[in-house]
XYZ file of C-alpha atoms in Angstrom:
140
model
C -17.252 7.703 -12.729
C -13.651 7.682 -13.828
C -11.519 4.613 -14.447
C -8.215 5.261 -12.681
C -5.185 3.548 -11.216
C -3.770 3.745 -7.742
C -0.782 2.355 -5.910
C -0.986 -0.090 -3.010
C 1.492 -1.778 -0.703
C 0.812 -4.827 1.402
C 3.189 -4.068 4.262
C 5.654 -6.317 6.115
C 3.350 -7.005 9.066
C 0.812 -8.523 6.654
C 3.264 -10.433 4.446
C 4.867 -11.987 7.546
C 1.439 -13.323 8.520
C 0.703 -14.649 5.008
C -2.245 -12.281 4.469
C -1.440 -11.278 0.878
C -4.218 -13.351 -0.705
C -6.835 -12.271 1.835
C -5.972 -8.607 1.293
C -5.962 -8.870 -2.507
C -9.356 -10.592 -2.308
C -10.780 -7.593 -0.430
C -9.569 -5.256 -3.180
C -10.952 -7.511 -5.917
C -14.271 -8.004 -4.107
C -14.584 -4.207 -4.014
C -14.271 -4.028 -7.809
C -10.576 -3.185 -8.067
C -8.357 -5.132 -10.431
C -4.645 -5.829 -9.901
C -2.836 -4.690 -13.070
C 0.695 -5.021 -11.691
C 2.140 -6.785 -8.668
C 5.545 -7.720 -7.278
C 6.833 -9.063 -3.998
C 10.092 -7.363 -3.031
C 12.241 -6.749 0.031
C 13.093 -3.051 0.267
C 16.492 -1.914 1.481
C 16.656 0.914 4.022
C 17.790 3.233 1.214
C 14.817 2.281 -0.989
C 12.351 2.697 1.885
C 13.944 6.035 2.726
C 13.649 7.274 -0.843
C 10.037 6.126 -1.159
C 9.040 7.817 2.117
C 11.245 10.905 1.614
C 8.157 13.122 1.916
C 8.153 12.195 5.639
C 11.889 12.756 6.178
C 11.423 15.567 8.701
C 8.758 13.746 10.710
C 9.667 11.996 13.946
C 8.459 8.578 12.761
C 10.518 8.547 9.534
C 13.375 6.329 10.761
C 11.051 3.842 12.411
C 8.859 3.749 9.280
C 11.848 3.022 7.038
C 13.112 0.287 9.369
C 9.668 -1.315 9.438
C 9.243 -1.184 5.652
C 12.679 -2.789 5.179
C 12.063 -5.464 7.842
C 10.386 -8.049 5.574
C 9.020 -8.362 2.031
C 6.224 -6.143 0.784
C 3.827 -6.572 -2.117
C 3.734 -3.495 -4.347
C 0.763 -3.369 -6.678
C -1.223 -1.178 -9.006
C -4.990 -1.341 -8.683
C -7.396 -0.210 -11.383
C -11.101 0.550 -11.250
C -13.778 3.198 -11.079
C -12.520 5.899 -8.691
C -9.747 3.512 -7.636
C -8.027 5.941 -5.262
C -11.123 6.585 -3.162
C -12.229 2.940 -3.366
C -8.800 1.710 -2.246
C -8.807 4.074 0.734
C -12.325 2.960 1.657
C -11.330 -0.731 1.536
C -8.169 -0.056 3.581
C -10.024 1.768 6.368
C -8.726 4.399 8.773
C -4.994 4.454 9.517
C -5.708 3.777 13.175
C -7.289 0.306 13.243
C -9.334 1.327 16.297
C -11.100 3.876 14.067
C -11.423 1.626 11.001
C -14.887 0.460 9.995
C -15.722 -3.218 10.386
C -14.842 -5.249 7.310
C -11.986 -2.991 6.205
C -8.456 -4.331 5.846
C -7.122 -2.371 8.791
C -10.034 -3.299 11.058
C -9.437 -6.968 10.317
C -5.661 -7.238 9.927
C -3.784 -4.206 11.325
C -1.797 -4.733 14.503
C -1.310 -1.045 15.351
C -1.247 2.426 13.806
C 2.286 1.742 12.558
C 1.761 -1.885 11.549
C -1.473 -1.271 9.686
C -0.997 -3.835 6.893
C -1.475 -1.592 3.834
C -0.517 1.677 2.175
C -2.474 3.425 -0.564
C -2.012 6.578 -2.607
C -4.006 9.594 -1.480
C -4.313 11.499 -4.780
C -3.810 11.043 -8.535
C -0.474 12.892 -8.447
C 0.806 10.748 -5.579
C -0.389 7.577 -7.301
C 1.529 8.472 -10.473
C 4.755 9.083 -8.520
C 4.387 5.946 -6.402
C 3.531 3.705 -9.375
C 6.533 5.010 -11.306
C 8.822 4.320 -8.330
C 8.056 0.585 -8.417
C 6.880 -0.206 -11.967
C 7.842 0.511 -15.553
C 5.141 1.031 -18.129
C 5.817 -2.460 -19.498
C 4.801 -3.973 -16.150
C 1.328 -2.400 -16.146
C -0.516 -5.121 -17.982
C -4.172 -4.516 -17.228
């Protein structure tokens, strides 16, 4: 097994409902360790830049508005196969399809307001981590 890092966001729908601690606990209980974390309120421009990969998709504008609607918690998680583990703990994007006990099964309000975001590959994780954190902020 490989020790790796992945990027995670606790989204506005979850921060508004004060679920940050409960969500972090699920990651930690699964063996992931938070090595960087910050609570920030994205501007529309920042959300748009972060989600630029979706710019041509019909949900892009709505996604950016949602992500700029309230604070988020950006974090870097570390552990054995952290990317796959994070995605397992998050559950399916559609909460109706998410397995019991996953973050989205327990906390998501809809497909769009699904409480968390996680990187899908090592390359994506590296880009997403670098967008929010400098190397000095990754403190293990």
